[in-house]
Short mmCIF file of C-alpha atoms in Angstrom, two decimals:
data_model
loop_
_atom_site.label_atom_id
_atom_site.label_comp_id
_atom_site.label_asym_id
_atom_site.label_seq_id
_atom_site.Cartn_x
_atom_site.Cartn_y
_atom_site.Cartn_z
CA UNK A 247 -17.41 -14.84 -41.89
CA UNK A 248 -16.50 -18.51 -42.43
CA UNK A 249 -15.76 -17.50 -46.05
CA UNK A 250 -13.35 -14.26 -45.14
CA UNK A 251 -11.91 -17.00 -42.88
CA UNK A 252 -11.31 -19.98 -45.72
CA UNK A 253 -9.64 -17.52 -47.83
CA UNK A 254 -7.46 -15.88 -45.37
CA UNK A 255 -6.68 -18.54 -42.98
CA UNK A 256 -4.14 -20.15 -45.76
CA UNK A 257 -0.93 -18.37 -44.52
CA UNK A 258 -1.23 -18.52 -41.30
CA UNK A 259 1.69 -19.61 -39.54
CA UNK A 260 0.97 -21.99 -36.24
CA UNK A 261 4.31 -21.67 -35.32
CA UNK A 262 4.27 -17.84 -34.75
CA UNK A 263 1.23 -18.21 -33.39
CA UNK A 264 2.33 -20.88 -30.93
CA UNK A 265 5.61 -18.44 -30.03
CA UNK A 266 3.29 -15.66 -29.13
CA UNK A 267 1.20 -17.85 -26.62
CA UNK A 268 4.16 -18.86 -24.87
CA UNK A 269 6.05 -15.69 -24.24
CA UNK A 270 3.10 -13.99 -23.47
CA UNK A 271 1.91 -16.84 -21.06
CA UNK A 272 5.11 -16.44 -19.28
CA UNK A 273 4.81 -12.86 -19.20
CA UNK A 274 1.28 -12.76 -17.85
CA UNK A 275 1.95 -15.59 -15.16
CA UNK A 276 5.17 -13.62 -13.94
CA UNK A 277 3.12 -10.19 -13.96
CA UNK A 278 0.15 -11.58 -12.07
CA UNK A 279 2.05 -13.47 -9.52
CA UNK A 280 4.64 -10.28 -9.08
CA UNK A 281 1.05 -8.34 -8.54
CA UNK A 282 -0.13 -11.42 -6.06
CA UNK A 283 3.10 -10.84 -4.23
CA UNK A 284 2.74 -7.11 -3.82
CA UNK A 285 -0.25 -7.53 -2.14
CA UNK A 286 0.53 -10.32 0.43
CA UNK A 287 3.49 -8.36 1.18
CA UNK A 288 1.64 -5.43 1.58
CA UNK A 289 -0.77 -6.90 3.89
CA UNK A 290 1.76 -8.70 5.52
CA UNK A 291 4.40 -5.77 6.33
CA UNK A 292 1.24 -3.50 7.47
CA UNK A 293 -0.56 -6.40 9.84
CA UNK A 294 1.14 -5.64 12.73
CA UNK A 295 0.21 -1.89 12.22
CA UNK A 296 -2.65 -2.04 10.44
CA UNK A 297 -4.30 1.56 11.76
CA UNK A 298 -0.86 3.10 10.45
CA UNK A 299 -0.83 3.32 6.40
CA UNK A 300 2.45 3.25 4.43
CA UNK A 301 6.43 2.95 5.54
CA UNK A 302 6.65 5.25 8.58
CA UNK A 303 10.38 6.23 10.22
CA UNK A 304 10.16 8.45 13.20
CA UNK A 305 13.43 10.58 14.35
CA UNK A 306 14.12 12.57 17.35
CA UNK A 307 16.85 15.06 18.34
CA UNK A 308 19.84 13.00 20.36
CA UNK A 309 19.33 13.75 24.45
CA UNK A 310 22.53 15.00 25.00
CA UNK A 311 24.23 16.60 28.76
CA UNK A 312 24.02 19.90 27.36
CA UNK A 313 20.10 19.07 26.24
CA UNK A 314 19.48 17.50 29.75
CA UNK A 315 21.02 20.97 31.23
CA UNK A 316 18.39 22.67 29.08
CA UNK A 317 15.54 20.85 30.09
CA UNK A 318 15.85 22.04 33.33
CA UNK A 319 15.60 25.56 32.50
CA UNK A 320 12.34 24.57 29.95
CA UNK A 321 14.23 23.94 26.62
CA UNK A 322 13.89 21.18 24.97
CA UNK A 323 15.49 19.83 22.03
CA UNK A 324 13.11 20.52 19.18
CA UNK A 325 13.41 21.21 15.10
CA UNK A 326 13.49 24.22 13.49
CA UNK A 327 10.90 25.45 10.31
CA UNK A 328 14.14 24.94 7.95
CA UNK A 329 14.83 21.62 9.40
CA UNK A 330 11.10 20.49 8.74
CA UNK A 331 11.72 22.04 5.35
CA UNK A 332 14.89 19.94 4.05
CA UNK A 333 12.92 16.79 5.49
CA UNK A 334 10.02 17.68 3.18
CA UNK A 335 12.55 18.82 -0.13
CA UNK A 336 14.00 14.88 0.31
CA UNK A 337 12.97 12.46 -2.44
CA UNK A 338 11.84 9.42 -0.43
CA UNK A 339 10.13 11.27 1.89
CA UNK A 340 6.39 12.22 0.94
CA UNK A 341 5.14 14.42 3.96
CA UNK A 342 6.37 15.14 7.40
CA UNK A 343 4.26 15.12 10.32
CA UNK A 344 5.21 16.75 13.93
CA UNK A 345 4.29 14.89 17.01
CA UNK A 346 1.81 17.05 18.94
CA UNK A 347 2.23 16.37 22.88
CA UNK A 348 -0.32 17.06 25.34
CA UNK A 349 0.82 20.01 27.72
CA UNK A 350 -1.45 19.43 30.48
CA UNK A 351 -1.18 16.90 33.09
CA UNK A 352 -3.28 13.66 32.64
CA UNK A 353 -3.99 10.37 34.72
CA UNK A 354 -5.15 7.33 33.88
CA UNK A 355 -7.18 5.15 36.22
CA UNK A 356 -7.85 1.35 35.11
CA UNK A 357 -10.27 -1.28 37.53
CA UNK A 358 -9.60 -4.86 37.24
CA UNK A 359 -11.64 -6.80 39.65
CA UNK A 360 -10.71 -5.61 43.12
CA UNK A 361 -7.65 -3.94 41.55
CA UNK A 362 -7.29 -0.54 40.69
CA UNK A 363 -4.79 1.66 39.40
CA UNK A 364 -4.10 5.06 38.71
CA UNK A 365 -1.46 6.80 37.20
CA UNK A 366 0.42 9.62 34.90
CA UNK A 367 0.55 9.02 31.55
CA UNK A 368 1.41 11.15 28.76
CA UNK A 369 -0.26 11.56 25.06
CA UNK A 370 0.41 12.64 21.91
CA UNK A 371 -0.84 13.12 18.20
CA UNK A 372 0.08 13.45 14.90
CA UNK A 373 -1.68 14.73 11.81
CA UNK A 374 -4.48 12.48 10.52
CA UNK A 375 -3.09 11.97 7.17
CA UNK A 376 -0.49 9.19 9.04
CA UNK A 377 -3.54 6.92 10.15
CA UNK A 378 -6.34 5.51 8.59
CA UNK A 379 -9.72 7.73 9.30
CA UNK A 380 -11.89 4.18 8.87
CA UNK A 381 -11.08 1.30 10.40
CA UNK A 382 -12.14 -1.91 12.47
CA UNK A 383 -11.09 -1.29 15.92
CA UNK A 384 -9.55 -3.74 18.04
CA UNK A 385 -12.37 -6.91 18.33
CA UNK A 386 -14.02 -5.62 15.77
CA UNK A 387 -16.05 -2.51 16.78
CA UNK A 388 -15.92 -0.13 14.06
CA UNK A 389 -14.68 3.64 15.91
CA UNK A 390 -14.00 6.49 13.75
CA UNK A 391 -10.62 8.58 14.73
CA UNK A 392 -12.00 11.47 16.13
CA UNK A 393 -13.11 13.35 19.67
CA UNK A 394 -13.35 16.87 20.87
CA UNK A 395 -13.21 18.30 24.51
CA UNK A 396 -16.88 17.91 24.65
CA UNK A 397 -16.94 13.73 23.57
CA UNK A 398 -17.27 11.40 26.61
CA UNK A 399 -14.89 8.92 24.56
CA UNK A 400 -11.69 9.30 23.84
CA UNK A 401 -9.90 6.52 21.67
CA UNK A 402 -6.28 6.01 21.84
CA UNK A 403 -3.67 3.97 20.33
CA UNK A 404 -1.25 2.78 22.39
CA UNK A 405 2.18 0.61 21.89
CA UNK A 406 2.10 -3.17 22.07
CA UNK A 407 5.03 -3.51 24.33
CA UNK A 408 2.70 -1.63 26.97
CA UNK A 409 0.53 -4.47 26.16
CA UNK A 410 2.55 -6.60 26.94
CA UNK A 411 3.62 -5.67 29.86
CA UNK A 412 0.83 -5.61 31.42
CA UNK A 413 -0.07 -9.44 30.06
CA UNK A 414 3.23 -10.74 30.88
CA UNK A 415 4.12 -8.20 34.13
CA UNK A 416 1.77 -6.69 36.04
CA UNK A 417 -1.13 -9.12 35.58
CA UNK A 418 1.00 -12.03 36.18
CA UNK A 419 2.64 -10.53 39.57
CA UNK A 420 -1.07 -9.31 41.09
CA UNK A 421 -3.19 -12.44 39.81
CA UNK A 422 -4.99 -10.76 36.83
CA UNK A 423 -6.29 -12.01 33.98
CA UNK A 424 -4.47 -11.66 30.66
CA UNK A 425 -6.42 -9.67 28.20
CA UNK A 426 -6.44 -11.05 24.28
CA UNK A 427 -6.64 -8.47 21.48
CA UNK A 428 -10.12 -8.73 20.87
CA UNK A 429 -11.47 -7.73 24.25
CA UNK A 430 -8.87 -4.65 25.01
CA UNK A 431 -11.28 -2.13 23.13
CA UNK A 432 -14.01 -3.53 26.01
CA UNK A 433 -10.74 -2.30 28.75
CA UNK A 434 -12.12 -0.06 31.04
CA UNK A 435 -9.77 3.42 31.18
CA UNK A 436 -10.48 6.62 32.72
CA UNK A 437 -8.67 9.48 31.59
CA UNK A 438 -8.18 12.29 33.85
CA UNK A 439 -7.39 16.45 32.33
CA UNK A 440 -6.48 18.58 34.98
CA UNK A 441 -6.52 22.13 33.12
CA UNK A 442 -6.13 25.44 34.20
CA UNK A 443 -10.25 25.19 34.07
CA UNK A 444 -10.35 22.20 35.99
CA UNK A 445 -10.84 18.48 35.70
CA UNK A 446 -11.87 17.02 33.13
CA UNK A 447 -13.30 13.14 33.00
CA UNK A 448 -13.26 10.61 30.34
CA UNK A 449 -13.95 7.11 29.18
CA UNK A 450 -10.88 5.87 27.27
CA UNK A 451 -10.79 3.05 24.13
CA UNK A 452 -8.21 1.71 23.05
CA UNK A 453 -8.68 1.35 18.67
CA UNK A 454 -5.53 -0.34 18.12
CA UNK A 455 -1.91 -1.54 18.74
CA UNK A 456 1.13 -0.35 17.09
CA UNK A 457 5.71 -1.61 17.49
CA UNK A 458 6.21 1.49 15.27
CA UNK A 459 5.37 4.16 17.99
CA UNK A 460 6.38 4.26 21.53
CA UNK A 461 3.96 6.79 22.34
CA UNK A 462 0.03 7.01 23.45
CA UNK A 463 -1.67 8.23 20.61
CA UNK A 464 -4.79 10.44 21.12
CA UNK A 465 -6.71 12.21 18.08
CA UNK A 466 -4.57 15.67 17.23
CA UNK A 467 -8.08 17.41 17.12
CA UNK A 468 -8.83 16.93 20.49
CA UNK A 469 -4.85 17.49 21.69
CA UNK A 470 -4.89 20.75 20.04
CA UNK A 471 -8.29 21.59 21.54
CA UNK A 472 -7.41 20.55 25.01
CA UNK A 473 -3.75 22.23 24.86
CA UNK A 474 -5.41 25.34 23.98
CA UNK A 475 -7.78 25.44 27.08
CA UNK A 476 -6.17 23.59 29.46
CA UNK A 477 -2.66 24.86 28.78
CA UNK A 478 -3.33 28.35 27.16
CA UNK A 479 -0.44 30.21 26.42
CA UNK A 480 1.87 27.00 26.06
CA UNK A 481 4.04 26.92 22.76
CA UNK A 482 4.59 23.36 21.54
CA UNK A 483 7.47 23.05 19.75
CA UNK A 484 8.40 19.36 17.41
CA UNK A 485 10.54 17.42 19.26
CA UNK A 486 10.21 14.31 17.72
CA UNK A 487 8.92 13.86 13.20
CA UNK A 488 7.07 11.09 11.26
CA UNK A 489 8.25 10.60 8.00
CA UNK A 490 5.88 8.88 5.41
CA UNK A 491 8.21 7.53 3.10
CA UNK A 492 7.34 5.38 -0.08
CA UNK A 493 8.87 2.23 0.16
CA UNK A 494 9.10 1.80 -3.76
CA UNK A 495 11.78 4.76 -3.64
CA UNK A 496 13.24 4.91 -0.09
CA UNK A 497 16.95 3.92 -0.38
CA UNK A 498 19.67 4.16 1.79
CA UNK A 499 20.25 7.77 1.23
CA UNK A 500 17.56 8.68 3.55
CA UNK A 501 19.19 7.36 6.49
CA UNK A 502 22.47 8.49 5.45
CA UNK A 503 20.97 11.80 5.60
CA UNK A 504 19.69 11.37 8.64
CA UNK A 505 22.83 10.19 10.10
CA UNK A 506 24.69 12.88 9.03
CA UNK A 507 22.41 15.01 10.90
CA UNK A 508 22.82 13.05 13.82
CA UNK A 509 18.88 12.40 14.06
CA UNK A 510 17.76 9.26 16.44
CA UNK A 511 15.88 7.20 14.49
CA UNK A 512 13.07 5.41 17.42
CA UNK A 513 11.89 1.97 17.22
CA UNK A 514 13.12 -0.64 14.25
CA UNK A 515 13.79 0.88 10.67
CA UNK A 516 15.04 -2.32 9.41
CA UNK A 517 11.47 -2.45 7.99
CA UNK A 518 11.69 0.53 6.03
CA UNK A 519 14.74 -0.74 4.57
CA UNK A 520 13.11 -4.51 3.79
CA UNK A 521 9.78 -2.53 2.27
CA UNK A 522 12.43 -0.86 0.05
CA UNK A 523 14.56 -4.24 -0.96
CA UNK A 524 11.21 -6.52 -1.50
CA UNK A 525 9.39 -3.76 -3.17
CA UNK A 526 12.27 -3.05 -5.63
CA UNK A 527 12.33 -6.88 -6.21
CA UNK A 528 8.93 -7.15 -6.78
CA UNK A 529 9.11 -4.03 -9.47
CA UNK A 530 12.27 -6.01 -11.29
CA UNK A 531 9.66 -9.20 -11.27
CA UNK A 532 6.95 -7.00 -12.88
CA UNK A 533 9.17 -5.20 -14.94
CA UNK A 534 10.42 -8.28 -16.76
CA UNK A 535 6.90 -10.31 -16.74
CA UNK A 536 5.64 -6.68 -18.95
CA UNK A 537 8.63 -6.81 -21.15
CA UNK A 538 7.75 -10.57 -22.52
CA UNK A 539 4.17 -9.51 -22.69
CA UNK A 540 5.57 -6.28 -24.58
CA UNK A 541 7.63 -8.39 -26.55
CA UNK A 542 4.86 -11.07 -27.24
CA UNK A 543 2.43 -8.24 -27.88
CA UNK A 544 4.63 -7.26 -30.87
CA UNK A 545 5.54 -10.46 -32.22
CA UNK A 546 1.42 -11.25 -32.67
CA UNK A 547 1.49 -7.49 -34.23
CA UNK A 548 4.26 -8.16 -36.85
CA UNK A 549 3.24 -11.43 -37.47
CA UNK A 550 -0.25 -10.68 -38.18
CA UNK A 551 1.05 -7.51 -40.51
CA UNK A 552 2.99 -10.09 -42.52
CA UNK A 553 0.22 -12.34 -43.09
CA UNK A 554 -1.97 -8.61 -44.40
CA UNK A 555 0.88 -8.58 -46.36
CA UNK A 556 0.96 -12.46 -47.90
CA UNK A 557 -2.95 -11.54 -48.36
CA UNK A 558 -2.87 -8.16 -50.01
CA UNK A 559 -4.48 -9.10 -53.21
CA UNK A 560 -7.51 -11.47 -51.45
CA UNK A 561 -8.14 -8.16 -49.34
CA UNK A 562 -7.90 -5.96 -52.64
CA UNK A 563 -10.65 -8.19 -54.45
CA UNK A 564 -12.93 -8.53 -51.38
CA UNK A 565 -12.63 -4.82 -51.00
CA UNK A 566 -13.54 -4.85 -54.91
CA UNK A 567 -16.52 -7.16 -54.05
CA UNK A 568 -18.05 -5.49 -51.21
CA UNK A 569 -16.85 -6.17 -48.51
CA UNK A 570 -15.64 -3.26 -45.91
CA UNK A 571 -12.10 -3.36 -44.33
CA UNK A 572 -13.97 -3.96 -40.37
CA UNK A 573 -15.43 -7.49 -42.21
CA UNK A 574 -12.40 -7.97 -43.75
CA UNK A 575 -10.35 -7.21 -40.77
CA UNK A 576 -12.66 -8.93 -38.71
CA UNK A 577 -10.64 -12.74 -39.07
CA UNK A 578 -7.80 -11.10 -38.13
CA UNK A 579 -9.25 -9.27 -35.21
CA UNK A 580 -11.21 -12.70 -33.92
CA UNK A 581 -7.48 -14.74 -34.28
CA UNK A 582 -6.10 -12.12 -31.94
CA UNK A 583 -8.74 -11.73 -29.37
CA UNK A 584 -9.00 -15.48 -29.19
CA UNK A 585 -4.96 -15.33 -28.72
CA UNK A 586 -5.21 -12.85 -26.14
CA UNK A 587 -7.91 -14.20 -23.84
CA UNK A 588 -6.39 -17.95 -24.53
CA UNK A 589 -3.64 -16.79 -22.95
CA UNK A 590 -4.67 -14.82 -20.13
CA UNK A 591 -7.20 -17.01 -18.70
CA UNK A 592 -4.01 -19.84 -18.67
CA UNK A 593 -2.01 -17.52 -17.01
CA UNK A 594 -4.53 -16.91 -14.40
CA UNK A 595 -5.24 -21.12 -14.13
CA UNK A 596 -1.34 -21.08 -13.92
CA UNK A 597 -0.99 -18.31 -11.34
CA UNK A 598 -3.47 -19.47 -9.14
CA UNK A 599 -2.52 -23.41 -9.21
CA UNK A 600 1.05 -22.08 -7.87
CA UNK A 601 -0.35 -19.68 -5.85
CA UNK A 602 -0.65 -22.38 -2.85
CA UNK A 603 2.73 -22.96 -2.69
CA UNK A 604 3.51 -19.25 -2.00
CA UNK A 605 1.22 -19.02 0.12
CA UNK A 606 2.96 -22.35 2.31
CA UNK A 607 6.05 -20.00 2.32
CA UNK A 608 4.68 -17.01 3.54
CA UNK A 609 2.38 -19.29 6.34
CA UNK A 610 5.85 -20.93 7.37
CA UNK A 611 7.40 -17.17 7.31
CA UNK A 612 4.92 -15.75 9.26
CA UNK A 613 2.24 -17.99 11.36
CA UNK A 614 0.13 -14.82 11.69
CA UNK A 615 0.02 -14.63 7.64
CA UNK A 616 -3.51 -14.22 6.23
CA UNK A 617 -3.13 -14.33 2.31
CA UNK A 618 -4.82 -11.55 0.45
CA UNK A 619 -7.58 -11.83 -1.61
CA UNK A 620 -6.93 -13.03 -5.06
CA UNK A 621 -9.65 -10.90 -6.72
CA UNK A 622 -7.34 -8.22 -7.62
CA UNK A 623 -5.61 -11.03 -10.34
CA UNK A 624 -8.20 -12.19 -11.58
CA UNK A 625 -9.71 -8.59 -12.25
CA UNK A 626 -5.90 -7.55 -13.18
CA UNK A 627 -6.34 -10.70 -15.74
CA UNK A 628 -9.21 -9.89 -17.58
CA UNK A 629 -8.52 -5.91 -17.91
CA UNK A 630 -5.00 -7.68 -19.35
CA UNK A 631 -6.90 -9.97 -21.75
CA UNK A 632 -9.50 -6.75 -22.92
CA UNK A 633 -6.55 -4.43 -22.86
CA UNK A 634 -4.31 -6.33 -25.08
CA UNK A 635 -7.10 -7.74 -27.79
CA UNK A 636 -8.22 -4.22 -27.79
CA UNK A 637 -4.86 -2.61 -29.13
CA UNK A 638 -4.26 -5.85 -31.35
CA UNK A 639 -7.52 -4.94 -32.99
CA UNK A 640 -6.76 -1.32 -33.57
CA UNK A 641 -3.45 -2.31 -35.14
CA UNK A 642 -5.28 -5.15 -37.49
CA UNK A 643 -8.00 -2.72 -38.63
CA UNK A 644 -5.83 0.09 -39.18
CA UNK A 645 -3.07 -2.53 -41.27
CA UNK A 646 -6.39 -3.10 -43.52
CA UNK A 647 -7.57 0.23 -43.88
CA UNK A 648 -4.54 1.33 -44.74
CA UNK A 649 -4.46 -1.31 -47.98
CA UNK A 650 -8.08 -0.50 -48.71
CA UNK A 651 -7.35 3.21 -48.87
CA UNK A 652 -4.68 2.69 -51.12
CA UNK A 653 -7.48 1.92 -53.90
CA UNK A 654 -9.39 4.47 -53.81
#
């Protein structure tokens, strides 16, 4: 090997070599800190609702006089199977869920100390698919998303602003303690059915928080169940949609569709719309850190083909000799691998030396921030380094073969 190398080690230039390290060290750094990014972000922009997956936009029906006139006769505004259908056909939008409401009345009766308090609420559900099955509860407590009629617990989600209402109202006017986030899965709540079979008792826990929803959220298993025998013959019609939408390809003509509809759009969407502008950002970012490694990838390519080239006749006689185009190919292939991994293990060192001050941003940004776990780069980093020595090899050995061939 040391030979092969002495001979064919003459015309190689250090300058192209050089050239190809530092484009594709730039390259690498920009695509692993674009990939670093994606994943704070995505961490970040799901924190708050971390039991709901994805870029969620929910839309109601406006309440209109003529709608409120209807109500009192039963009717309620609600969409149709061909509304639900153009929802589904749009490009941004990857499934539609309807929001299931319980038909049945339902009380809920809390005990704080000498306190206690009882009163109507209302729940609802939506297909699984829009929250995570698996997940750590609220302080911790691991509670799958699931009950039946027959469970004795029931877990719920429920919004933060009821929260805080409670923390910052109705504890702080009747002398109760403030419950943190960690201990509100330990709140006592007694949920009360009252079906055409009876009443029905159980213990309530709450999994999770959510600003997206302004509803109760209750398993749709056991809301379809319970509708069915406590409020038999009761047709539930969609009032209110969640759209999943990807926020890689959600643009603006979403909501200008749903605009033209008229559709309410509930809570905040401006973070649909600032998944969709950081996202996009963060592709662009990618996009251009692949293009210098593309573009560094062929420089090594069609410099190492010109130096085959400068060394056709020293391959021709060691092919004479012996020696089979893998050995011969083999200085070639160990330049490039050592190339490749050179300079993907310094864009890692880079990436993660300037990951800190990122980090200091996002921390300033958002006090809550908790950066993600920088695994992911260093794996993406070495399936880089493999990748790209991999293909560089295949080229090399190929170039060779194809000069050996030539002979025969």
């Amino acid at each position: 090997m040391k030979l092969l190398f002495k001979l064919l080690k003459q015309n190689i230039s250090p300058l192209q070599l050089l050239g190809f390290i530092i484009v594709n060290f730039i390259g690498g750094v920009i695509v692993l800190s674009g990939m670093q990014a994606s994943f704070d972000f995505r961490k970040l922009s799901g924190k708050e609702d971390q039991l709901l997956s994805g870029g969620y936009v929910v839309i109601s029906k406006p309440v209109t006089s003529v709608s409120t006139v209807g109500s009192l006769f039963g009717l309620r505004p609600s969409f149709s199977k061909s509304e639900i259908k153009e929802l589904e056909e749009l490009s941004s939008v990857s499934s539609v869920g309807a929001f299931v409401p319980a038909e049945f009345e339902i009380k809920a009766a809390l005990a704080i100390g000498a306190v206690k308090v009882k009163s109507d609420i209302f729940l609802e559900a939506v297909p699984d698919e829009f929250i995570k099955n698996d997940y750590n509860a609220v302080g911790g407590v691991h509670r799958p998303w699931s009950a039946t009629l027959e469970s004795d617990t029931v877990p719920i989600i429920i919004p933060r602003n009821y929260f805080n209402l409670y923390n910052f109202g109705f504890a702080a006017s009747h002398g109760l303690p403030q419950i943190s986030d960690e201990l509100l899965g330990e709140f006592p709540i007694k949920l009360y059915i009252y079906g055409s079979d009876g009443i029905r008792e159980y213990d309530a826990v709450v999994c999770g928080l959510t600003n997206r929803l302004n509803t109760i959220l209750a398993p749709l298993d056991f809301i379809s169940e319970a509708n069915a025998v406590c409020a038999p013959g009761v047709e539930s019609r969609p009032s209110r949609l969640i759209l999943a939408t990807d926020a890689s390809e959600a643009d603006e003509s979403l909501f200008g569709y749903l605009n033209e509809r008229e559709y309410v759009v509930e809570g905040d969407s401006s973070h649909v719309r600032l998944q969709t502008f950081i996202y996009s950002l963060i592709f662009v970012v990618i996009a251009v850190g692949l293009l210098f490694s593309l573009l560094a990838f062929s420089l090594l390519v069609i410099s190492i083909v010109l130096l085959i080239e400068k060394n056709r006749e020293k391959i021709i006689n060691l092919y004479y000799i012996g020696y089979t185009p893998r050995q011969i190919a083999g200085t070639y292939m160990a330049l490039a691998v050592v190339a490749d991994v050179v300079v993907w293990v310094s864009a890692l060192v880079a990436t993660l030396l300037l990951y800190p001050s990122f980090s200091d941003i996002m921390s300033n940004a958002s006090p809550t921030f908790v950066p993600a776990a920088l695994s992911s780069v260093v794996w993406a980093a070495l399936l880089s380094a493999i990748l790209f020595a991999l293909m560089h090899c295949a080229m090399i050995l190929r170039q060779v073969r194809k000069h050996c061939l030539r002979l025969k």
